[in-house]
Short mmCIF file of N, CA and C and ligand atoms in Angstrom, two decimals:
data_model
loop_
_atom_site.label_atom_id
_atom_site.label_comp_id
_atom_site.label_asym_id
_atom_site.label_seq_id
_atom_site.Cartn_x
_atom_site.Cartn_y
_atom_site.Cartn_z
N UNK A 79 17.74 -32.97 -65.08
CA UNK A 79 18.99 -33.65 -65.40
C UNK A 79 20.64 -33.99 -66.40
N UNK A 80 19.71 -34.76 -67.47
CA UNK A 80 20.72 -35.76 -68.04
C UNK A 80 20.10 -35.46 -69.76
N UNK A 81 18.90 -34.87 -69.85
CA UNK A 81 18.38 -33.73 -71.40
C UNK A 81 17.09 -35.09 -71.16
N UNK A 82 16.65 -35.76 -70.09
CA UNK A 82 15.83 -36.45 -70.28
C UNK A 82 14.77 -35.30 -69.80
N UNK A 83 13.22 -35.55 -70.46
CA UNK A 83 12.19 -34.29 -70.04
C UNK A 83 10.86 -35.40 -69.78
N UNK A 84 10.33 -34.03 -69.25
CA UNK A 84 8.78 -34.94 -69.01
C UNK A 84 7.71 -34.73 -70.16
N UNK A 85 7.18 -36.16 -70.16
CA UNK A 85 6.49 -36.07 -71.43
C UNK A 85 5.04 -35.58 -71.28
N UNK A 86 4.31 -34.72 -71.14
CA UNK A 86 3.27 -33.91 -71.43
C UNK A 86 2.38 -34.86 -72.68
N UNK A 87 1.03 -34.27 -72.19
CA UNK A 87 -0.10 -34.03 -72.95
C UNK A 87 -0.97 -32.98 -72.39
N UNK A 88 -1.93 -32.71 -73.44
CA UNK A 88 -2.48 -31.79 -72.80
C UNK A 88 -4.24 -32.14 -73.68
N UNK A 89 -4.92 -32.11 -72.75
CA UNK A 89 -6.53 -32.21 -73.54
C UNK A 89 -7.67 -31.51 -73.31
N UNK A 90 -8.57 -31.64 -74.21
CA UNK A 90 -9.88 -30.54 -73.08
C UNK A 90 -10.86 -31.27 -74.36
N UNK A 91 -11.96 -32.29 -73.43
CA UNK A 91 -12.85 -32.06 -73.52
C UNK A 91 -14.53 -31.28 -72.94
N UNK A 92 -15.57 -31.83 -72.61
CA UNK A 92 -16.84 -30.84 -73.22
C UNK A 92 -16.15 -29.37 -71.37
N UNK A 93 -16.62 -28.49 -72.12
CA UNK A 93 -16.13 -27.38 -71.50
C UNK A 93 -15.73 -26.13 -72.78
N UNK A 94 -15.62 -25.16 -71.57
CA UNK A 94 -14.59 -23.71 -72.70
C UNK A 94 -13.64 -23.60 -72.95
N UNK A 95 -12.76 -24.64 -72.54
CA UNK A 95 -11.13 -24.24 -72.71
C UNK A 95 -10.25 -23.13 -71.98
N UNK A 96 -11.00 -22.79 -70.98
CA UNK A 96 -10.46 -21.86 -70.76
C UNK A 96 -9.31 -21.86 -69.47
N UNK A 97 -9.34 -22.94 -69.16
CA UNK A 97 -8.01 -23.68 -68.22
C UNK A 97 -6.65 -23.20 -69.31
N UNK A 98 -7.61 -23.43 -70.52
CA UNK A 98 -6.21 -24.05 -71.32
C UNK A 98 -5.50 -22.95 -72.21
N UNK A 99 -6.66 -21.56 -72.61
CA UNK A 99 -6.16 -20.45 -72.47
C UNK A 99 -5.30 -19.87 -71.72
N UNK A 100 -5.57 -20.37 -70.11
CA UNK A 100 -4.42 -19.81 -69.20
C UNK A 100 -3.33 -20.58 -69.37
N UNK A 101 -3.30 -22.22 -69.85
CA UNK A 101 -2.23 -22.79 -69.85
C UNK A 101 -1.07 -21.63 -70.86
N UNK A 102 -1.79 -21.40 -71.52
CA UNK A 102 -1.30 -20.71 -73.18
C UNK A 102 -0.69 -19.07 -72.82
N UNK A 103 -1.30 -18.55 -71.95
CA UNK A 103 -0.77 -17.08 -71.06
C UNK A 103 0.47 -17.96 -70.24
N UNK A 104 0.37 -18.64 -69.39
CA UNK A 104 1.66 -19.79 -68.50
C UNK A 104 3.43 -19.35 -69.48
N UNK A 105 1.96 -20.03 -70.87
CA UNK A 105 3.40 -20.32 -71.43
C UNK A 105 4.39 -19.45 -72.85
N UNK A 106 3.95 -17.95 -71.93
CA UNK A 106 4.61 -16.45 -72.68
C UNK A 106 5.42 -16.97 -71.47
N UNK A 107 5.22 -17.02 -70.33
CA UNK A 107 6.16 -16.35 -69.48
C UNK A 107 7.30 -17.17 -68.93
N UNK A 108 6.70 -18.60 -69.32
CA UNK A 108 7.46 -20.24 -69.83
C UNK A 108 7.74 -20.62 -69.91
N UNK A 109 7.15 -20.59 -71.58
CA UNK A 109 8.06 -21.52 -72.55
C UNK A 109 9.21 -21.76 -72.57
N UNK A 110 10.53 -21.12 -72.09
CA UNK A 110 11.59 -21.17 -72.81
C UNK A 110 12.11 -21.80 -72.07
N UNK A 111 11.76 -22.20 -70.58
CA UNK A 111 12.44 -22.63 -69.21
C UNK A 111 11.94 -24.07 -69.47
N UNK A 112 10.68 -24.34 -70.13
CA UNK A 112 9.55 -25.37 -69.82
C UNK A 112 10.14 -26.55 -70.87
N UNK A 113 10.84 -25.71 -72.17
CA UNK A 113 11.13 -26.01 -73.69
C UNK A 113 12.32 -27.16 -72.76
N UNK A 114 12.88 -26.86 -72.33
CA UNK A 114 13.84 -27.14 -72.05
C UNK A 114 13.93 -29.02 -70.68
N UNK A 115 13.06 -29.19 -70.13
CA UNK A 115 12.28 -29.77 -69.04
C UNK A 115 11.40 -30.54 -69.62
N UNK A 116 10.70 -29.72 -70.19
CA UNK A 116 8.98 -30.25 -70.94
C UNK A 116 9.62 -30.94 -72.36
N UNK A 117 8.55 -32.02 -72.78
CA UNK A 117 8.51 -32.11 -74.35
C UNK A 117 6.91 -32.20 -74.40
N UNK A 118 6.02 -31.36 -74.60
CA UNK A 118 4.93 -31.19 -74.78
C UNK A 118 4.47 -32.40 -76.10
N UNK A 119 4.38 -33.32 -75.79
CA UNK A 119 3.99 -34.34 -76.92
C UNK A 119 2.52 -34.43 -77.34
N UNK A 120 1.69 -33.72 -76.69
CA UNK A 120 0.24 -33.49 -77.68
C UNK A 120 0.32 -32.32 -77.01
N UNK A 121 -0.74 -31.53 -77.82
CA UNK A 121 -1.83 -30.24 -77.66
C UNK A 121 -1.48 -29.02 -78.93
N UNK A 122 -2.81 -29.76 -78.34
CA UNK A 122 -3.78 -29.20 -80.13
C UNK A 122 -3.69 -27.85 -80.05
N UNK A 123 -3.68 -27.22 -79.11
CA UNK A 123 -4.46 -25.80 -80.28
C UNK A 123 -2.60 -25.32 -80.06
N UNK A 124 -1.52 -25.40 -80.02
CA UNK A 124 -0.21 -25.13 -80.54
C UNK A 124 -0.01 -26.61 -81.23
N UNK A 125 0.10 -27.27 -82.26
CA UNK A 125 -0.02 -27.62 -82.67
C UNK A 125 -0.05 -28.91 -83.69
N UNK A 126 -0.06 -29.30 -84.60
CA UNK A 126 -0.98 -30.03 -85.72
C UNK A 126 -0.70 -31.98 -85.35
N UNK A 127 0.90 -31.97 -84.89
CA UNK A 127 1.28 -33.35 -85.13
C UNK A 127 1.47 -34.04 -83.30
N UNK A 128 0.64 -34.54 -83.08
CA UNK A 128 1.15 -34.88 -81.74
C UNK A 128 0.75 -35.97 -81.86
N UNK A 129 1.47 -36.66 -80.21
CA UNK A 129 1.59 -38.67 -80.34
C UNK A 129 0.51 -38.71 -78.49
N UNK A 130 0.13 -39.54 -78.24
CA UNK A 130 -0.55 -39.98 -76.91
C UNK A 130 0.93 -40.87 -76.89
N UNK A 131 0.90 -41.42 -77.05
CA UNK A 131 2.46 -42.60 -77.15
C UNK A 131 3.21 -42.82 -75.72
N UNK A 132 3.31 -43.35 -74.60
CA UNK A 132 4.05 -43.19 -73.19
C UNK A 132 4.23 -41.48 -73.05
N UNK A 133 3.03 -40.84 -72.33
CA UNK A 133 3.30 -39.83 -71.82
C UNK A 133 3.16 -40.19 -70.64
N UNK A 134 4.30 -39.31 -70.25
CA UNK A 134 4.62 -39.98 -68.26
C UNK A 134 3.55 -38.99 -67.75
N UNK A 135 2.74 -37.80 -68.22
CA UNK A 135 2.22 -37.10 -67.14
C UNK A 135 0.68 -36.78 -68.66
N UNK A 136 -0.54 -36.49 -68.29
CA UNK A 136 -2.14 -36.27 -69.12
C UNK A 136 -2.19 -35.25 -68.78
N UNK A 137 -2.20 -34.05 -68.98
CA UNK A 137 -3.46 -32.68 -68.09
C UNK A 137 -4.78 -32.76 -68.50
N UNK A 138 -5.78 -33.24 -67.93
CA UNK A 138 -6.85 -33.49 -68.73
C UNK A 138 -8.14 -32.49 -68.05
N UNK A 139 -8.43 -31.73 -69.25
CA UNK A 139 -9.64 -29.93 -69.12
C UNK A 139 -10.73 -30.74 -69.15
N UNK A 140 -11.98 -30.89 -68.59
CA UNK A 140 -13.62 -30.85 -69.33
C UNK A 140 -14.06 -31.79 -68.61
N UNK A 141 -15.96 -32.02 -68.23
CA UNK A 141 -15.97 -32.55 -68.42
C UNK A 141 -15.75 -33.99 -69.72
N UNK A 142 -17.30 -35.23 -69.16
CA UNK A 142 -17.09 -36.18 -70.00
C UNK A 142 -18.60 -36.83 -70.60
N UNK A 143 -19.04 -36.53 -71.95
CA UNK A 143 -20.55 -36.05 -71.89
C UNK A 143 -20.64 -36.75 -73.44
N UNK A 144 -19.64 -37.60 -73.65
CA UNK A 144 -19.93 -39.14 -74.67
C UNK A 144 -19.77 -40.45 -74.64
N UNK A 145 -20.25 -40.89 -75.61
CA UNK A 145 -19.51 -42.59 -75.40
C UNK A 145 -18.04 -42.36 -75.85
N UNK A 146 -18.10 -41.20 -78.01
CA UNK A 146 -16.49 -41.98 -78.22
C UNK A 146 -15.75 -40.84 -76.93
N UNK A 147 -16.08 -39.74 -75.97
CA UNK A 147 -15.44 -39.08 -75.49
C UNK A 147 -14.71 -40.67 -74.61
N UNK A 148 -15.63 -41.40 -74.01
CA UNK A 148 -15.22 -42.00 -73.06
C UNK A 148 -14.13 -42.92 -73.11
N UNK A 149 -14.16 -43.21 -74.49
CA UNK A 149 -13.37 -43.96 -75.30
C UNK A 149 -11.63 -43.34 -74.91
N UNK A 150 -11.59 -42.42 -75.35
CA UNK A 150 -10.57 -41.13 -76.18
C UNK A 150 -9.95 -40.86 -74.76
N UNK A 151 -10.73 -40.74 -73.54
CA UNK A 151 -10.42 -40.53 -72.34
C UNK A 151 -9.41 -41.56 -71.44
N UNK A 152 -10.06 -42.43 -71.83
CA UNK A 152 -9.60 -44.43 -71.28
C UNK A 152 -8.43 -44.68 -72.29
N UNK A 153 -8.04 -44.21 -73.50
CA UNK A 153 -7.59 -44.61 -74.60
C UNK A 153 -5.30 -43.82 -73.90
N UNK A 154 -6.42 -42.33 -73.52
CA UNK A 154 -5.78 -41.16 -73.03
C UNK A 154 -4.44 -41.97 -71.33
N UNK A 155 -5.75 -42.27 -70.57
CA UNK A 155 -5.12 -43.18 -69.01
C UNK A 155 -4.73 -44.67 -69.70
N UNK A 156 -4.80 -45.03 -70.89
CA UNK A 156 -3.83 -46.54 -70.99
C UNK A 156 -2.54 -45.91 -71.51
N UNK A 157 -2.25 -45.13 -71.89
CA UNK A 157 -1.36 -45.21 -72.23
C UNK A 157 0.16 -42.71 -71.79
N UNK A 158 -0.54 -43.19 -70.50
CA UNK A 158 -0.32 -42.22 -69.47
C UNK A 158 -0.17 -42.53 -68.22
N UNK A 159 0.67 -42.11 -67.81
CA UNK A 159 1.40 -42.58 -65.87
C UNK A 159 0.84 -42.71 -65.00
N UNK A 160 0.48 -41.03 -65.31
CA UNK A 160 -0.41 -40.39 -64.95
C UNK A 160 -1.34 -39.08 -65.04
N UNK A 161 -2.11 -38.97 -64.65
CA UNK A 161 -3.84 -37.73 -65.06
C UNK A 161 -4.13 -37.03 -64.05
N UNK A 162 -4.01 -35.88 -64.34
CA UNK A 162 -4.07 -34.68 -63.25
C UNK A 162 -5.71 -34.10 -63.91
N UNK A 163 -6.36 -34.30 -63.45
CA UNK A 163 -7.71 -33.30 -63.59
C UNK A 163 -7.67 -32.39 -63.48
N UNK A 164 -8.04 -31.41 -64.95
CA UNK A 164 -7.70 -29.50 -64.82
C UNK A 164 -9.22 -28.58 -64.68
N UNK A 165 -9.35 -27.77 -63.83
CA UNK A 165 -10.63 -27.25 -63.24
C UNK A 165 -11.60 -28.27 -62.99
N UNK A 166 -12.93 -27.29 -63.32
CA UNK A 166 -13.49 -27.50 -62.34
C UNK A 166 -14.69 -28.22 -63.42
N UNK A 167 -15.23 -28.23 -64.19
CA UNK A 167 -15.90 -29.38 -64.92
C UNK A 167 -14.94 -30.49 -65.19
N UNK A 168 -13.84 -30.61 -64.91
CA UNK A 168 -13.57 -32.27 -64.92
C UNK A 168 -12.96 -33.21 -63.92
N UNK A 169 -12.78 -31.58 -62.41
CA UNK A 169 -12.99 -32.32 -61.66
C UNK A 169 -14.07 -33.03 -60.93
N UNK A 170 -15.10 -31.90 -60.69
CA UNK A 170 -16.81 -32.08 -60.62
C UNK A 170 -17.73 -32.29 -61.53
N UNK A 171 -17.79 -32.68 -62.16
CA UNK A 171 -17.93 -32.08 -63.80
C UNK A 171 -18.98 -31.11 -63.76
N UNK A 172 -18.91 -30.42 -62.67
CA UNK A 172 -20.37 -28.52 -63.35
C UNK A 172 -18.78 -27.77 -63.46
N UNK A 173 -18.98 -26.27 -63.98
CA UNK A 173 -20.36 -25.94 -64.48
C UNK A 173 -21.40 -27.13 -66.01
N UNK A 174 -19.93 -27.53 -66.59
CA UNK A 174 -20.40 -28.47 -67.68
C UNK A 174 -21.63 -29.37 -67.81
N UNK A 175 -21.42 -30.35 -66.19
CA UNK A 175 -22.49 -31.12 -66.04
C UNK A 175 -24.18 -30.72 -65.71
N UNK A 176 -24.23 -29.31 -65.49
CA UNK A 176 -25.42 -28.56 -65.43
C UNK A 176 -27.08 -29.71 -66.29
N UNK A 177 -27.04 -30.02 -66.76
CA UNK A 177 -28.13 -30.58 -67.81
C UNK A 177 -28.12 -31.02 -67.18
N UNK A 178 -27.05 -32.57 -65.97
CA UNK A 178 -27.74 -33.59 -65.29
C UNK A 178 -29.25 -33.13 -64.40
N UNK A 179 -29.61 -31.74 -64.44
CA UNK A 179 -30.48 -31.51 -63.69
C UNK A 179 -31.22 -30.81 -63.53
N UNK A 180 -31.52 -30.82 -65.39
CA UNK A 180 -32.61 -29.76 -65.93
C UNK A 180 -33.21 -31.28 -65.27
N UNK A 181 -35.23 -30.34 -65.28
CA UNK A 181 -36.31 -31.01 -64.63
C UNK A 181 -36.79 -31.70 -66.54
N UNK A 182 -37.70 -31.84 -66.45
CA UNK A 182 -38.01 -32.54 -67.95
C UNK A 182 -38.72 -31.43 -68.48
N UNK A 183 -39.19 -30.33 -67.64
CA UNK A 183 -40.13 -29.59 -68.37
C UNK A 183 -39.13 -28.11 -69.16
N UNK A 184 -38.09 -28.50 -68.60
CA UNK A 184 -36.65 -26.96 -68.66
C UNK A 184 -36.12 -28.09 -70.30
N UNK A 185 -36.35 -29.21 -70.87
CA UNK A 185 -36.15 -30.54 -72.04
C UNK A 185 -36.40 -29.54 -72.94
N UNK A 186 -36.14 -28.84 -73.32
CA UNK A 186 -36.94 -27.93 -74.58
C UNK A 186 -36.94 -28.61 -75.71
N UNK A 187 -37.53 -28.46 -77.24
CA UNK A 187 -37.20 -29.22 -78.44
C UNK A 187 -35.88 -29.05 -79.11
N UNK A 188 -35.65 -27.79 -78.58
CA UNK A 188 -33.83 -27.45 -79.14
C UNK A 188 -32.57 -28.21 -78.24
N UNK A 189 -32.86 -28.63 -76.87
CA UNK A 189 -32.54 -29.69 -76.22
C UNK A 189 -32.47 -31.30 -76.94
N UNK A 190 -34.34 -30.91 -76.66
CA UNK A 190 -33.44 -33.19 -77.72
C UNK A 190 -32.91 -33.15 -78.71
N UNK A 191 -33.48 -31.79 -79.95
CA UNK A 191 -33.33 -32.27 -80.80
C UNK A 191 -31.57 -32.72 -80.85
N UNK A 192 -30.87 -31.51 -80.28
CA UNK A 192 -28.81 -31.69 -79.77
C UNK A 192 -28.55 -32.93 -79.11
N UNK A 193 -29.37 -33.96 -78.80
CA UNK A 193 -29.79 -34.33 -77.63
C UNK A 193 -29.79 -36.11 -78.83
N UNK A 194 -31.12 -36.19 -79.66
CA UNK A 194 -31.16 -36.59 -81.00
C UNK A 194 -30.47 -37.33 -81.71
N UNK A 195 -29.35 -35.83 -81.88
CA UNK A 195 -28.58 -35.64 -83.64
C UNK A 195 -27.06 -35.29 -82.94
N UNK A 196 -26.35 -35.50 -81.90
CA UNK A 196 -25.21 -34.98 -81.32
C UNK A 196 -24.80 -36.72 -80.80
N UNK A 197 -23.91 -37.46 -80.64
CA UNK A 197 -23.70 -38.59 -79.47
C UNK A 197 -23.71 -37.79 -77.96
N UNK A 198 -24.77 -37.37 -77.90
CA UNK A 198 -24.67 -37.12 -76.30
C UNK A 198 -24.65 -38.30 -75.42
N UNK A 199 -24.12 -39.05 -73.74
CA UNK A 199 -24.04 -39.70 -73.43
C UNK A 199 -25.23 -38.29 -72.03
N UNK A 200 -26.50 -39.69 -71.19
CA UNK A 200 -27.65 -39.79 -71.05
C UNK A 200 -27.03 -38.29 -69.92
N UNK A 201 -26.19 -38.25 -69.73
CA UNK A 201 -25.46 -37.98 -68.44
C UNK A 201 -23.81 -37.58 -68.65
N UNK A 202 -23.69 -36.67 -68.00
CA UNK A 202 -22.08 -35.36 -68.31
C UNK A 202 -21.84 -35.55 -66.63
N UNK A 203 -20.07 -36.70 -67.03
CA UNK A 203 -19.15 -37.44 -65.72
C UNK A 203 -18.50 -36.84 -65.65
N UNK A 204 -18.01 -36.08 -64.58
CA UNK A 204 -17.08 -35.70 -64.14
C UNK A 204 -15.86 -36.28 -64.38
N UNK A 205 -14.19 -36.66 -64.05
CA UNK A 205 -13.19 -37.42 -65.35
C UNK A 205 -13.13 -38.81 -64.17
N UNK A 206 -13.61 -38.82 -63.10
CA UNK A 206 -12.89 -39.65 -62.38
C UNK A 206 -13.78 -41.22 -61.56
N UNK A 207 -15.41 -40.53 -62.67
CA UNK A 207 -16.51 -41.48 -62.99
C UNK A 207 -15.85 -42.50 -64.27
N UNK A 208 -15.09 -42.11 -64.96
CA UNK A 208 -14.91 -42.47 -66.20
C UNK A 208 -13.37 -44.14 -66.23
N UNK A 209 -12.00 -42.63 -65.57
CA UNK A 209 -11.51 -43.31 -65.35
C UNK A 209 -10.55 -42.66 -63.85
N UNK A 210 -9.78 -43.62 -63.66
CA UNK A 210 -8.27 -43.21 -62.31
C UNK A 210 -7.92 -41.84 -62.26
N UNK A 211 -8.15 -41.21 -61.59
CA UNK A 211 -7.08 -40.02 -61.71
C UNK A 211 -6.13 -39.49 -60.35
N UNK A 212 -5.03 -39.29 -60.94
CA UNK A 212 -4.13 -39.08 -59.94
C UNK A 212 -4.07 -38.14 -58.91
N UNK A 213 -4.44 -36.51 -59.27
CA UNK A 213 -4.49 -35.05 -58.96
C UNK A 213 -5.04 -34.50 -59.33
N UNK A 214 -5.26 -33.57 -58.79
CA UNK A 214 -6.66 -32.23 -59.37
C UNK A 214 -5.92 -31.12 -59.69
N UNK A 215 -6.35 -30.05 -60.18
CA UNK A 215 -5.48 -29.03 -60.34
C UNK A 215 -7.86 -28.48 -60.31
N UNK A 216 -8.01 -27.40 -58.91
CA UNK A 216 -9.74 -27.24 -59.60
C UNK A 216 -10.05 -25.60 -59.34
N UNK A 217 -10.49 -25.42 -59.97
CA UNK A 217 -10.31 -23.96 -60.41
C UNK A 217 -10.86 -23.84 -61.42
N UNK A 218 -12.02 -22.61 -61.37
CA UNK A 218 -13.08 -22.77 -62.35
C UNK A 218 -12.18 -21.42 -63.10
N UNK A 219 -11.63 -20.84 -64.28
CA UNK A 219 -10.68 -21.77 -64.44
C UNK A 219 -10.08 -22.35 -63.55
N UNK A 220 -8.85 -22.81 -64.25
CA UNK A 220 -7.82 -24.10 -62.77
C UNK A 220 -6.80 -22.26 -62.34
N UNK A 221 -6.58 -23.25 -61.15
CA UNK A 221 -6.34 -22.29 -60.06
C UNK A 221 -4.10 -22.49 -61.34
N UNK A 222 -3.87 -21.25 -61.28
CA UNK A 222 -2.60 -21.04 -62.69
C UNK A 222 -1.00 -21.44 -61.46
N UNK A 223 -0.82 -21.16 -59.89
CA UNK A 223 -0.60 -21.65 -58.49
C UNK A 223 -0.53 -23.19 -58.51
N UNK A 224 -1.15 -23.04 -58.50
CA UNK A 224 -1.36 -25.04 -58.50
C UNK A 224 -1.39 -25.39 -59.33
N UNK A 225 -1.59 -25.49 -60.35
CA UNK A 225 -0.99 -26.08 -61.92
C UNK A 225 0.57 -26.13 -61.52
N UNK A 226 1.18 -24.76 -61.55
CA UNK A 226 2.85 -24.89 -61.29
C UNK A 226 3.60 -25.65 -59.97
N UNK A 227 3.09 -24.89 -59.28
CA UNK A 227 3.25 -26.52 -58.22
C UNK A 227 3.25 -27.77 -58.55
N UNK A 228 1.87 -28.42 -59.29
CA UNK A 228 1.87 -29.63 -59.65
C UNK A 228 3.04 -30.24 -60.87
N UNK A 229 3.10 -29.00 -61.94
CA UNK A 229 4.27 -29.66 -62.75
C UNK A 229 5.44 -29.51 -62.18
N UNK A 230 5.76 -28.42 -61.27
CA UNK A 230 6.85 -29.14 -60.52
C UNK A 230 7.37 -29.95 -59.51
N UNK A 231 6.21 -30.24 -59.36
CA UNK A 231 6.00 -31.69 -58.05
C UNK A 231 6.35 -32.97 -59.13
N UNK A 232 5.48 -32.83 -60.55
CA UNK A 232 6.01 -33.68 -61.53
C UNK A 232 6.97 -33.50 -62.52
N UNK A 233 8.28 -33.18 -62.01
CA UNK A 233 9.69 -32.54 -62.88
C UNK A 233 10.13 -33.16 -61.89
N UNK A 234 9.98 -33.42 -60.61
CA UNK A 234 11.09 -33.39 -59.40
C UNK A 234 10.71 -35.28 -59.82
N UNK A 235 8.80 -35.77 -59.03
CA UNK A 235 8.96 -36.79 -59.76
C UNK A 235 9.63 -38.29 -60.46
N UNK A 236 10.05 -37.44 -61.35
CA UNK A 236 10.51 -37.77 -62.60
C UNK A 236 12.33 -37.18 -62.72
N UNK A 237 12.70 -36.90 -61.48
CA UNK A 237 14.04 -36.85 -61.32
C UNK A 237 14.54 -35.43 -62.80
N UNK A 238 13.42 -35.11 -62.39
CA UNK A 238 14.11 -34.61 -64.18
C UNK A 238 14.29 -33.04 -63.44
N UNK A 239 14.00 -32.17 -62.50
CA UNK A 239 14.34 -30.92 -61.61
C UNK A 239 15.41 -31.91 -60.59
N UNK A 240 15.79 -31.56 -59.45
CA UNK A 240 16.32 -31.93 -57.78
C UNK A 240 15.30 -32.28 -57.48
N UNK A 241 15.17 -32.80 -56.68
CA UNK A 241 13.64 -32.73 -55.54
C UNK A 241 14.55 -31.87 -54.46
S1 LIG B 476 -13.57 -25.39 -65.50
FE1 LIG B 476 -14.79 -22.89 -66.19
S2 LIG B 476 -12.57 -22.50 -67.34
FE2 LIG B 476 -12.88 -24.86 -66.54
S3 LIG B 476 -13.63 -25.45 -68.53
FE3 LIG B 476 -14.95 -25.13 -67.17
S4 LIG B 476 -16.41 -23.54 -67.23
FE4 LIG B 476 -14.35 -23.73 -68.60
#
C-alpha cells in the first residue's frame, strides 16, 4: 500500500519441478499485478541474480534427499519469516520418497551405484522432518487456487494489500 513489497523466494529440491512450471504459468496471467506487490528475490528458474536474505516468505518445492539439501533448506529457513511447503513431495515426501520403501531385492546395482557416487541420504524426507514449516499447498502438482489464496494470505499478513 505504501510501496512495500512481499519479499519472496521460490526453491526446488528433489522433485520433478511441475509446481515450478505451474508457478511460471501463473506468471503469464499475473506478473503485471504481482510485480507491483511482490519482490521476487530468489527464483532461479527466472533469473540469475538471486538473494535469499531477508525473505518474508519462502515457497519450497520437493523432498530433501541429501545432507547438502538439508543444509541449504536450513539456511533458507534461517532467512525466511515464513516457509510454505509446495506440492506433495514437500508436504508428504511422496512420490519423491518412493525409494524409502524399496525392499532389499529392489536395490539394483544401478541404484547402489547412484547411492555410492552421489551424496544421497539413506532416506528421502518431507520438509517438515527437516525444518519447521508454517503452511502447505498440497497437490501433485500443487493446487493453483490454494497457492493463489496462500499468496494473498501473506500479502494481507504483511499489510501489502488490505486485509
Ligand atoms: S509433488 Fe508431484 S508434481 Fe510436485 S514435484 Fe513431486 S512429483 Fe512433481
